[in-house]
Amino acid sequence: MKLNKLIVILLAANGVLAQHKTTAKIETVKENGLHKIVLPPEIRSFSKEELGDFRIVDAKGTEIPYYILQGNTEGYTRSFSECKILSETRIPKSKTTLIFENPKATIHQIALSITNSDLTKTYSISGSDDQKEWFGLINNSLLKDLENSQDTHVLKLINIPLSSYRYLKIDFNDKKILPINVLKIGFVSTDTNSAIVDEITPNKIKIQQIPSEKKTRISINFRPAQIVNQLRFAIKSPNLFQRQAKIYIYKQKQTNRKSAPFPEELFTFELNSNAKTIVTIPQLFEKEWFIEIENQDNPPLTIEKIQLFQNQIAVVADLKANEKYSVTTQNPKLQSPIYDLENFKNSLDHNLPAAKIYDIKHLNSHKTSLDNPSIWQKPWFMWLCISLGGLTILYFTSRLVKDMKNNTPN
């Protein structure tokens, strides 16, 4: 019986040790407050794709709320530039007049920062070069939807005819409706921003020419899986090219009661010598995938290098100075957390001090289990347990037979 118990314990230990978990530490911060924590690719690789199992805990194991910082992906950002308000005149039950200076050579749009209100206001806009003689630009237009559910003020954009007046004047009609509180006047600039990316290195990249199909196949292998958002190709020759390319992943398909891998097409893109050979793709989170380039009757591309990148992601958490914090992830049972801090992310300043993640450790990680299996995962150990179990059964069976013979009357 003791041997049986030993086998049960060993098998149970095998199950426990096979559980996956990843931990890391956050460097100690010097001041209390919100901090931006960039997640290294290694942390993201061992987490769920949406980071539902990512947690921050303090030295006592208490969970620390965070929110995922958006805006690191390729897109557009808007910046507000304030204009100098020269005067504000309010005549009760009549009108409110604001005069401000135009710092630009030409202007076609102004932005008003207004305290939340449920009112609809009538306004007129005029322009002047000397603040004495004013010329009309907009007359009796309506300003509405002055409420922002995420903040205490709202930003309203007003289009005006393109003009170069040095001074602009807004008159709000207050005869029948109470005044509104205009906090700032300015203009909004829209800038294109590129994604902040981190380069990731696959375990293996294999470039293979398939003359019979007039294709070039590039196989990508990661251990473990990595998120990929961008590809960059360094192509040496020919000087002029335009090739269609497709990305495939392997799926399992049941055929004749057997499971066999088959390629499934995900994305299509073009490699063109007239454009940058930087390709942004929908997010891919796989261990193995491949690219096929259609060469048709052209010679294959001479590809010197392929680089893979993922969009950088950060979280924002309220940390205390000189406190110890750690992160945990790779727990399949956890779902995305719901924190109050998420409700304030649009009103918080994201120009925050940084806190770095370090000392990443994987307990029986994918890499360990595949490349350096522990004693519990090796086939010979499983067969040893089975053999010991079989010997135990034979032992007790023989004892039982012997006892039955001894108890049989002559």
Short mmCIF file of C-alpha atoms in Angstrom, two decimals, residues 41 84 102 116 188 282 334 394:
data_model
loop_
_atom_site.label_atom_id
_atom_site.label_comp_id
_atom_site.label_asym_id
_atom_site.label_seq_id
_atom_site.Cartn_x
_atom_site.Cartn_y
_atom_site.Cartn_z
CA PRO A 41 7.58 40.96 -25.18
CA LYS A 84 -4.78 84.41 -25.92
CA ASN A 102 -5.19 84.48 -33.90
CA ASN A 116 -20.49 70.89 -19.34
CA VAL A 188 -6.58 71.62 -32.67
CA PRO A 282 -3.59 42.50 -38.10
CA LEU A 334 -8.12 34.32 -14.67
CA LEU A 394 1.03 -8.35 -9.59
#
